[in-house]
Amino acid sequence: MTATALLEVKGVTGGYSASHTVIEDVSFQVREKEIVALIGLNGAGKSTTIKHILGLLEPREGEISIAGRTFSADPDTYRHAYGYIPESPVYYEELTLWEHLELAAMSHGLEKEVFMERVQPLLREFRMEEARDRFPQQFSKGMRQKLMIMMALMVRPALYIVDEPILGLDPLGIRTLLTWLARCKEQGAGILMSTHILATAEKYCDRFIILHKGRIKAQGTLEELRRTTGMPHHSLDDIYLQLVEEA
Amino acid sequence: MKLDVEALFRERLHRFTAEVVRYGQYMANGSVLMVAVFLCGLLAYYYPSLVRSIPAGFPLPYALAVVFAIFVTRSPHRTFLVEADLLFLTPAESGMARYFQKTQVYNFAVQSIGLFLVMLLCLPLYRGTLAGGGVQGWLYWAVPFVLKGWNVHASWIAMRLPDKRQRAAHTLGRFGFTFFLLAWMLGEGSFLVWRHVPYGAVVWMALLVWFHVRLQRMGKRHAYQWYQLLEMESGLRRRFYQIAGQFRDVPSLRQRVKPRRWLMWVARLIPYRTANAGRILFLTVFLRSVDQAGVYIRLVAISALLILIMPGLLAKVAVAVLFLWMSASQLKGVGTETRHRGRSSLLPLSEQQQRHAAMWVRRALLLAQTAVSVLASLL
């Protein structure tokens, strides 16, 4: 039995303006209990794809649905259906770390008891307990990134969309994030993760979508990619470079 | 290629002047200006009786000297530097002397306008109680400006001191020096005179020599403190935007934030509930913002004070309504700052929820002010 598709991207073409197409005919799925890597060079269209999924850009053609619902049908429920970890942290200068977490829990409809129960392990494992009453303005980039991650992880959505999570994090932070994501996956979540770091992707992700110049070059598990490229013993890195260079 | 500092200064000054003109237009149109004119009129009405009520034994010359000395000594330096200059202008450091000469002239001119207004305001006091004719009158108008020029020059050199405490001590020294001369001048040479020896003048001469030696040494020993210059520039620029922000939304006005832990209990009064997330967000943001909450708290305090001292119920009600109106127009900004700048995607709050929450916070704050006003009128 195949797991149900949490995220369904069907034939999406789009970009920032009508005259300039960034992604073309992009189709893929993210199912329950899997981590899918979105891989591509700078400017390949990873962030544009993610913005379309978030409902921040409107596809010119094609359709995107999360758990069967589209953005245009019901924007509010759609936005509640995923947790997003952005590449560049956004935050309120006026709120402390703790207040960010509390407001995230509150606005997502978590009970206070649930919030209290979930927040402590997060603070502990990301080693942010001492920063709980401090302001993100005083944080390093990695700490701000952790704030974004903790806000998403606390809500425990069915689908995570993670944009370049590893840049700026220290090695311990990377390990904690990946362990958490693996645990979320075990509990049934689907995760879409855009990244440049192929070694990490190879280790943690179940399937790979290789995006090049706005089009999907190849997708599948590592085994499937090896078969289609005829490189049976090669790493993801080699396969990726081969695919991109021949293009 | 040699850096044309003259052109650079002209360009920077031109850009700032254009901004002043633009915001000046908004200020001239704004209703806050009406209130300011009204308050000035009130002051002008009461001023003569205030002058008459000064007791005969009051050391007016020295009090005036303190006031003038504050305005003469306070010499902040606008340099029109921007952050990128740390990268691009620091290699041309030695060539910048000419540029900074021009900024000093600019600062002297602008600060002299303020000083002139203060002196004009104090003129009736001076005329009413002191002699103030002939040569003395000329001195009244000349000496403070000469001292101002010296203060701008000396404080500019002192900006090279890397230690903030050293700079503060230097400022205090300049204040003493300035005060001595002003007190001597306004007291018509009678300041610190004992057995016909003008000790005030002697101390002043000694200070002048000391300052001269110190400044010479400072200029040689330390280089420009670029970060401090930039910090001062952005502080002064922000102040300008803050004033302009009272009349109009200023896009470049980045909100400053204070932790204000003593005030946060107010936000915690709102219970934890999904429907309250937007309210808690906007109230917390408001309470921590230096500008918005700062102005609001001041308005509430001033109105309470005026209501306390105003005679008659009608006057009290008029003040309360006037200040409520001022607060209401000031609180229009609640929420807008938070909703913009790409942060709205951080929490899943719909546009409508956010608008309602901002409205709720505005109403709560106006209600609180009304409560304070009623309480003040009952006292």
XYZ file of C-alpha atoms in Angstrom:
626
model
C 0.000 0.000 0.000
C 1.451 3.369 -0.902
C 1.273 6.131 1.677
C -1.103 8.991 0.874
C 0.354 12.117 -0.718
C 0.563 14.974 1.753
C 1.858 17.418 -0.792
C 0.950 17.150 -4.426
C 2.582 19.449 -6.974
C 1.074 18.887 -10.413
C 2.491 20.455 -13.567
C 3.309 23.795 -11.969
C 4.682 26.600 -14.108
C 5.318 29.958 -12.523
C 7.624 32.726 -11.345
C 7.640 36.218 -9.933
C 6.083 37.879 -12.965
C 4.028 36.738 -15.915
C 6.760 37.564 -18.403
C 9.523 35.695 -16.593
C 9.050 31.962 -16.025
C 11.292 30.520 -13.330
C 9.918 26.987 -12.947
C 8.293 24.980 -15.680
C 6.058 21.939 -15.507
C 7.231 20.844 -12.071
C 5.477 17.762 -10.646
C 6.270 15.751 -7.532
C 4.758 14.372 -4.332
C 5.705 14.242 -0.704
C 4.053 11.368 1.132
C 3.660 10.531 4.785
C 6.734 9.166 6.526
C 9.317 10.373 4.046
C 11.943 13.076 3.707
C 12.286 14.422 0.181
C 15.267 16.531 -0.854
C 14.894 19.339 -3.347
C 18.314 19.741 -4.906
C 19.568 22.334 -7.340
C 22.204 24.958 -8.057
C 21.775 28.596 -7.081
C 18.956 29.940 -9.206
C 17.644 26.512 -10.169
C 14.180 27.408 -8.852
C 14.175 25.748 -5.421
C 13.027 28.815 -3.514
C 10.519 29.709 -6.221
C 9.047 26.207 -5.984
C 8.789 26.571 -2.212
C 7.133 29.982 -2.496
C 4.511 28.474 -4.758
C 3.881 25.697 -2.249
C 3.544 28.217 0.580
C 0.900 30.077 -1.378
C 3.049 33.206 -1.630
C 3.193 32.932 -5.421
C 0.358 31.814 -7.650
C 1.097 29.132 -10.252
C 0.403 30.199 -13.808
C -0.360 26.632 -14.710
C -0.846 23.508 -12.647
C -2.077 22.922 -9.125
C -0.664 22.460 -5.652
C -2.549 20.762 -2.829
C -1.688 19.890 0.755
C -3.708 16.986 2.166
C -6.126 17.429 -0.715
C -6.755 21.145 -0.123
C -5.622 23.954 -2.388
C -4.613 27.453 -1.312
C -7.252 29.220 -3.383
C -10.069 27.107 -1.873
C -9.275 28.055 1.731
C -6.130 30.125 2.432
C -6.405 29.952 6.224
C -6.701 26.174 6.586
C -4.032 25.751 3.924
C -1.540 27.853 5.874
C -2.248 25.902 9.053
C -1.470 22.653 7.282
C 2.314 23.025 7.056
C 5.263 24.153 9.119
C 7.800 26.281 7.270
C 11.418 26.850 8.202
C 12.730 29.714 6.051
C 16.265 30.097 4.806
C 16.638 33.615 6.230
C 15.135 33.868 9.693
C 12.269 36.320 10.147
C 11.263 37.360 13.622
C 9.759 40.143 15.718
C 12.433 42.368 17.251
C 9.979 43.098 20.048
C 9.435 39.505 21.187
C 11.699 37.264 23.238
C 12.478 33.714 22.186
C 9.932 32.387 24.664
C 7.226 34.766 23.473
C 7.807 33.709 19.881
C 7.299 30.079 20.831
C 4.267 30.798 22.978
C 2.575 32.907 20.309
C 3.307 30.289 17.651
C 1.660 27.646 19.848
C -1.246 29.917 20.672
C -1.971 30.985 17.115
C -1.814 27.374 15.923
C -4.420 26.450 18.511
C -2.255 24.390 20.873
C -3.506 24.072 24.458
C -1.305 25.697 27.075
C -0.493 22.328 28.679
C 0.580 20.921 25.317
C 2.768 23.947 24.706
C 4.468 23.632 28.100
C 5.013 19.940 27.524
C 6.606 20.395 24.101
C 8.648 23.515 24.634
C 11.055 22.233 27.292
C 12.591 19.348 25.303
C 12.995 21.672 22.307
C 14.802 24.319 24.330
C 16.981 21.677 25.909
C 17.944 19.810 22.770
C 18.712 22.922 20.763
C 20.615 24.262 23.798
C 18.620 27.479 23.885
C 17.416 27.359 27.506
C 19.588 30.273 28.552
C 18.379 32.370 25.634
C 14.697 31.961 26.432
C 14.158 35.519 27.685
C 16.513 37.177 25.233
C 15.669 38.948 21.980
C 16.528 37.490 18.550
C 18.233 40.769 17.674
C 21.083 39.739 19.980
C 21.284 36.223 18.510
C 23.785 34.881 16.026
C 22.440 33.714 12.673
C 22.504 30.101 13.806
C 20.486 30.899 16.928
C 17.881 32.743 14.861
C 17.723 29.719 12.599
C 17.115 27.565 15.664
C 14.243 29.832 16.668
C 12.629 29.244 13.271
C 13.161 25.491 13.584
C 11.755 25.332 17.110
C 8.663 27.311 16.107
C 7.935 24.842 13.324
C 8.763 21.710 15.323
C 6.599 22.722 18.252
C 3.430 22.891 16.185
C 4.038 19.374 14.793
C 2.309 19.810 11.453
C 1.800 16.874 9.074
C 4.027 18.534 6.463
C 7.318 20.374 6.939
C 8.815 22.630 4.297
C 12.430 23.341 5.113
C 14.498 25.783 3.052
C 18.291 25.332 3.339
C 18.190 24.454 7.031
C 21.809 23.551 7.472
C 23.546 26.780 6.508
C 24.454 28.818 9.571
C 23.805 26.019 12.072
C 26.651 24.617 14.151
C 27.384 20.862 13.852
C 25.437 20.031 17.026
C 22.494 22.085 15.789
C 22.529 20.248 12.464
C 22.512 16.884 14.211
C 19.667 17.891 16.531
C 17.600 19.179 13.612
C 18.106 16.080 11.533
C 17.346 13.800 14.495
C 14.130 15.721 15.170
C 13.111 15.578 11.529
C 13.802 11.835 11.449
C 11.632 11.440 14.551
C 8.831 13.529 12.980
C 9.039 11.266 9.955
C 8.688 8.154 12.132
C 5.575 9.691 13.641
C 4.065 10.122 10.182
C 5.119 13.557 8.950
C 6.236 14.352 5.415
C 9.217 16.642 4.933
C 10.366 18.595 1.902
C 13.866 19.936 2.350
C 15.764 22.083 -0.109
C 19.518 21.845 0.249
C 22.957 22.184 -1.313
C 24.633 19.796 1.094
C 24.401 16.556 -0.845
C 26.240 14.324 1.624
C 23.675 15.148 4.312
C 20.820 14.763 1.854
C 22.084 11.354 0.808
C 22.249 10.226 4.430
C 18.877 11.475 5.657
C 16.541 11.754 2.684
C 14.436 8.997 1.163
C 13.918 10.539 -2.253
C 15.561 13.271 -4.286
C 14.204 15.811 -6.741
C 16.897 17.310 -8.929
C 15.893 20.693 -10.224
C 17.905 22.332 -12.966
C 17.117 25.602 -14.725
C 13.537 25.464 -13.509
C 12.797 21.920 -14.692
C 12.965 18.585 -12.949
C 15.988 16.749 -14.314
C 15.404 13.527 -12.392
C 13.641 12.253 -9.307
C 13.477 9.108 -7.224
C 15.330 7.158 -4.558
C 19.103 6.900 -4.755
C 18.706 3.400 -6.271
C 16.329 4.697 -8.926
C 18.662 7.591 -9.767
C 21.595 5.189 -10.051
C 19.601 2.983 -12.398
C 18.389 5.799 -14.686
C 21.835 7.392 -14.963
C 23.657 4.111 -15.290
C 26.003 4.929 -12.404
C 25.368 1.932 -10.110
C 27.991 2.562 -7.421
C 28.172 6.314 -7.398
C 27.259 8.763 -4.687
C 24.476 11.326 -4.960
C 27.161 13.958 -5.441
C 28.556 12.217 -8.537
C 25.133 11.540 -9.998
C 24.060 15.118 -9.440
C 27.170 16.615 -11.049
C 26.818 14.245 -13.997
C 23.185 15.257 -14.514
C 23.858 18.953 -14.233
C 26.968 19.027 -16.384
C 25.450 17.121 -19.262
C 22.576 19.605 -19.354
C 41.813 58.709 -8.402
C 41.529 61.314 -5.724
C 38.428 61.498 -3.622
C 36.536 64.753 -4.147
C 35.418 65.412 -0.580
C 33.869 68.747 -1.488
C 31.528 67.075 -3.958
C 30.862 64.291 -1.469
C 29.842 66.771 1.211
C 27.658 68.745 -1.192
C 25.930 65.580 -2.321
C 25.295 64.335 1.231
C 24.046 67.708 2.422
C 21.817 68.039 -0.598
C 20.268 64.636 0.014
C 19.536 65.476 3.653
C 18.135 68.914 2.812
C 15.766 67.329 0.318
C 14.512 65.060 3.106
C 14.083 67.969 5.496
C 12.056 69.841 2.905
C 9.888 66.811 2.187
C 9.106 66.059 5.824
C 8.855 69.776 6.562
C 5.896 69.939 4.206
C 4.137 67.138 6.044
C 4.814 68.847 9.357
C 3.418 72.132 8.127
C 0.249 70.336 7.038
C -0.133 68.210 10.139
C -2.530 68.893 12.957
C 0.153 68.339 15.603
C 1.583 71.672 14.499
C -1.711 73.342 15.472
C -1.363 71.945 18.977
C 2.219 73.214 19.169
C 1.154 76.700 18.081
C -1.635 76.600 20.651
C 0.794 75.660 23.434
C 3.230 78.392 22.317
C 0.420 80.943 22.479
C -0.415 79.792 25.983
C 3.225 80.214 26.987
C 3.427 83.716 25.463
C 0.309 84.685 27.428
C 1.718 83.630 30.783
C 5.345 84.646 30.153
C 5.243 88.318 31.360
C 3.615 87.363 34.645
C 6.235 84.628 35.058
C 9.037 87.182 34.603
C 7.426 89.496 37.167
C 7.121 86.734 39.714
C 10.907 86.099 39.910
C 12.002 87.096 43.445
C 14.540 89.872 43.757
C 17.218 87.728 45.401
C 17.250 85.115 42.608
C 20.733 84.813 40.989
C 19.334 85.286 37.510
C 22.636 85.878 35.653
C 24.024 82.568 36.855
C 20.781 80.698 36.164
C 20.831 82.081 32.626
C 24.496 81.125 32.358
C 23.588 77.507 33.231
C 20.839 77.404 30.604
C 23.019 78.959 27.908
C 25.984 76.816 28.859
C 23.897 73.672 28.316
C 22.961 74.740 24.809
C 26.440 76.013 24.010
C 28.195 72.889 25.292
C 25.888 70.313 23.746
C 27.535 69.880 20.360
C 26.491 66.663 18.668
C 28.187 66.084 15.346
C 26.243 65.270 12.272
C 28.682 63.896 9.735
C 26.278 62.469 7.124
C 28.285 59.256 7.199
C 26.658 56.011 6.123
C 27.629 52.476 6.998
C 29.335 51.802 3.681
C 31.745 54.653 4.415
C 33.529 52.390 6.884
C 34.626 50.423 3.863
C 35.053 53.114 1.237
C 36.132 56.254 3.060
C 38.459 54.842 5.693
C 41.276 54.346 3.114
C 41.031 58.065 2.349
C 41.157 58.997 6.023
C 43.736 61.772 5.717
C 41.804 63.400 2.903
C 38.674 63.530 5.045
C 39.863 66.472 7.149
C 38.416 68.927 4.646
C 35.092 67.052 4.641
C 34.861 67.114 8.417
C 35.705 70.823 8.451
C 32.603 71.346 6.398
C 30.468 69.208 8.683
C 31.738 71.286 11.617
C 30.643 74.474 9.920
C 27.271 72.876 9.232
C 26.887 71.778 12.852
C 27.872 75.204 14.121
C 25.298 76.871 11.867
C 22.439 74.522 12.764
C 23.155 74.511 16.491
C 23.509 78.297 16.476
C 19.921 78.581 15.268
C 18.748 76.651 18.314
C 20.970 78.715 20.585
C 19.654 81.917 19.048
C 16.054 80.865 19.753
C 16.868 80.035 23.372
C 18.608 83.392 23.792
C 15.679 85.167 22.194
C 13.336 83.407 24.600
C 15.473 84.500 27.559
C 15.905 88.073 26.357
C 12.920 89.443 28.317
C 14.354 87.932 31.485
C 17.676 89.563 30.770
C 16.161 92.914 29.798
C 13.700 92.942 32.660
C 16.105 92.408 35.482
C 19.597 93.085 34.227
C 21.026 96.208 32.681
C 21.524 94.908 29.137
C 22.319 98.074 27.223
C 25.237 99.259 25.072
C 28.343 97.115 25.097
C 26.729 94.644 27.483
C 23.967 94.052 24.942
C 26.513 93.319 22.246
C 28.318 90.920 24.534
C 25.022 89.128 25.265
C 24.665 88.338 21.575
C 28.335 87.742 20.709
C 29.965 85.716 23.469
C 27.698 82.629 23.393
C 28.238 82.224 19.641
C 32.003 82.515 19.934
C 31.873 79.920 22.689
C 29.618 77.763 20.528
C 32.217 77.807 17.765
C 34.942 76.805 20.181
C 32.743 74.040 21.649
C 31.980 72.563 18.234
C 35.686 72.566 17.421
C 36.780 71.147 20.792
C 34.085 68.469 20.933
C 34.974 67.393 17.417
C 38.538 66.758 18.496
C 37.278 64.996 21.622
C 35.293 62.630 19.382
C 38.661 60.997 18.776
C 38.754 59.753 22.356
C 38.031 56.043 22.238
C 36.701 55.857 25.796
C 33.160 57.098 26.316
C 33.809 57.996 29.945
C 36.779 60.122 28.964
C 34.584 61.910 26.471
C 31.909 62.498 29.084
C 34.540 63.958 31.443
C 35.745 66.174 28.644
C 32.201 67.389 27.982
C 31.775 68.168 31.649
C 35.020 70.163 31.547
C 33.799 72.112 28.542
C 30.551 72.822 30.331
C 32.435 74.235 33.324
C 34.642 76.314 31.072
C 31.675 77.668 29.108
C 29.682 78.349 32.240
C 32.563 80.295 33.815
C 32.829 82.693 30.911
C 29.074 83.108 30.504
C 28.586 83.700 34.221
C 31.367 86.252 34.151
C 29.843 87.993 31.140
C 26.221 87.941 32.345
C 27.267 88.882 35.864
C 29.042 91.894 34.324
C 32.436 90.853 35.611
C 31.294 90.255 39.184
C 31.501 86.453 39.047
C 33.841 85.004 41.710
C 35.374 88.366 42.504
C 36.959 88.554 45.920
C 38.858 91.603 47.184
C 38.839 93.023 43.624
C 40.616 90.003 42.166
C 38.478 88.412 39.405
C 39.107 84.771 40.305
C 36.490 83.669 37.769
C 38.611 85.090 34.984
C 41.793 83.565 36.404
C 40.254 80.088 36.594
C 38.939 80.544 33.085
C 42.373 81.442 31.705
C 43.890 78.412 33.374
C 41.189 76.185 31.895
C 41.745 77.659 28.442
C 45.443 76.810 28.498
C 44.716 73.310 29.836
C 42.144 72.658 27.128
C 44.447 73.919 24.426
C 47.235 71.569 25.462
C 44.858 68.624 25.883
C 43.212 69.117 22.502
C 46.544 69.379 20.737
C 47.615 66.112 22.258
C 44.313 64.342 21.524
C 44.447 65.330 17.863
C 47.913 63.849 17.532
C 47.471 60.720 19.559
C 44.116 59.361 18.365
C 42.648 58.723 14.934
C 39.001 59.208 13.963
C 36.733 56.831 15.823
C 34.698 55.811 12.807
C 32.291 53.568 14.664
C 31.494 56.282 17.174
C 31.028 58.847 14.438
C 28.676 56.486 12.664
C 26.801 55.681 15.856
C 26.315 59.375 16.607
C 25.243 60.088 13.051
C 22.655 57.323 13.006
C 21.397 58.386 16.442
C 20.904 61.976 15.280
C 19.358 60.839 12.027
C 16.948 58.593 13.915
C 15.990 61.526 16.112
C 15.120 63.524 13.027
C 13.038 60.647 11.676
C 11.324 60.276 15.020
C 10.220 63.881 14.949
C 9.114 63.485 11.347
C 7.426 60.227 12.358
C 5.055 62.167 14.593
C 3.565 63.624 11.441
C 3.951 60.905 8.900
C 5.056 57.287 8.489
C 8.790 57.251 7.956
C 9.860 54.106 6.124
C 13.477 54.256 7.254
C 12.509 54.551 10.899
C 13.515 51.200 12.301
C 11.630 50.512 15.488
C 13.830 50.527 18.530
C 13.023 48.023 21.214
C 13.409 48.012 24.979
C 12.847 44.898 27.107
C 10.612 46.833 29.593
C 10.282 43.830 31.899
C 8.548 46.006 34.512
C 5.699 46.635 32.080
C 5.160 43.195 30.605
C 2.622 42.126 33.249
C 0.130 44.180 31.245
C 0.408 41.833 28.260
C 0.221 38.815 30.549
C -3.214 39.942 31.728
C -4.599 38.601 28.462
C -5.292 34.870 28.882
C -3.672 32.185 26.712
C -6.192 31.459 23.972
C -5.976 31.072 20.209
C -8.278 34.028 19.639
C -6.025 36.226 21.772
C -2.765 35.540 19.907
C -3.012 38.660 17.735
C -3.930 40.868 20.706
C -1.005 39.638 22.783
C 1.310 40.052 19.801
C 0.342 43.664 19.093
C 0.202 44.704 22.733
C 3.650 43.222 23.435
C 5.092 44.842 20.326
C 3.553 48.155 21.355
C 4.753 48.008 24.958
C 8.322 47.272 23.877
C 8.540 49.912 21.145
C 10.560 52.896 22.278
C 8.799 55.397 20.073
C 5.138 54.401 20.140
C 4.827 53.472 23.806
C 7.212 56.269 24.796
C 5.045 58.939 23.230
C 1.837 57.374 24.566
C 3.112 57.163 28.147
C 4.296 60.769 27.971
C 0.940 61.940 26.620
C -0.913 60.133 29.425
C 1.418 61.560 32.081
C 1.272 65.134 30.769
C -2.514 65.074 30.405
C -2.912 63.713 33.952
C -0.656 66.477 35.263
C -2.511 69.208 33.352
C -5.878 67.859 34.502
C -4.613 67.972 38.079
C -3.506 71.613 37.919
C -6.211 73.040 35.633
C -8.942 74.933 37.445
C -12.571 74.136 36.602
C -14.207 71.040 35.170
C -14.528 72.454 31.654
C -10.788 73.048 31.309
C -10.092 69.546 32.646
C -12.476 67.975 30.146
C -10.972 70.041 27.301
C -7.448 68.869 28.157
C -8.590 65.250 28.484
C -10.309 65.311 25.096
C -7.396 67.092 23.410
C -4.901 64.529 24.683
C -7.175 61.591 23.873
C -7.371 62.883 20.348
C -3.576 63.219 20.193
C -3.138 59.667 21.497
C -5.718 58.333 19.062
C -3.933 59.861 16.097
C -0.618 58.590 17.398
C -1.918 55.065 18.014
C -3.021 54.689 14.399
C 0.400 53.174 13.812
C -0.249 50.224 16.159
C -0.031 46.994 14.211
C 0.942 48.478 10.852
C 4.646 48.245 11.590
C 4.222 44.643 12.691
C 2.135 43.599 9.723
C 4.611 44.872 7.190
C 8.253 44.017 6.619
C 7.549 40.447 5.608
C 6.901 39.178 9.090
C 3.217 38.500 8.600
C 3.925 34.947 7.429
C 5.556 34.084 10.739
C 2.296 33.356 12.552
C -0.846 32.008 10.881
C -2.946 35.116 11.551
C -5.208 36.225 8.737
C -5.297 39.835 7.590
C -8.713 40.269 9.178
C -7.638 38.773 12.510
C -4.661 41.131 12.560
C -6.768 44.181 11.810
C -9.223 43.301 14.575
C -6.445 42.644 17.059
C -4.752 45.987 16.290
C -8.082 47.773 16.714
C -8.646 46.024 20.040
C -5.214 47.121 21.327
C -5.840 50.733 20.256
C -9.198 50.777 22.038
C -7.764 49.232 25.192
C -5.020 51.865 25.319
C -7.443 54.753 24.821
C -9.704 53.285 27.492
C -6.755 53.133 29.885
C -5.951 56.788 29.171
C -9.576 57.759 29.796
C -9.477 55.934 33.118
C -6.322 57.813 34.132
C -7.912 61.148 33.113
C -11.067 60.462 35.142
C -8.970 59.469 38.131
C -6.857 62.636 37.840
C -9.935 64.870 37.662
C -11.384 63.255 40.797
C -8.255 63.895 42.862
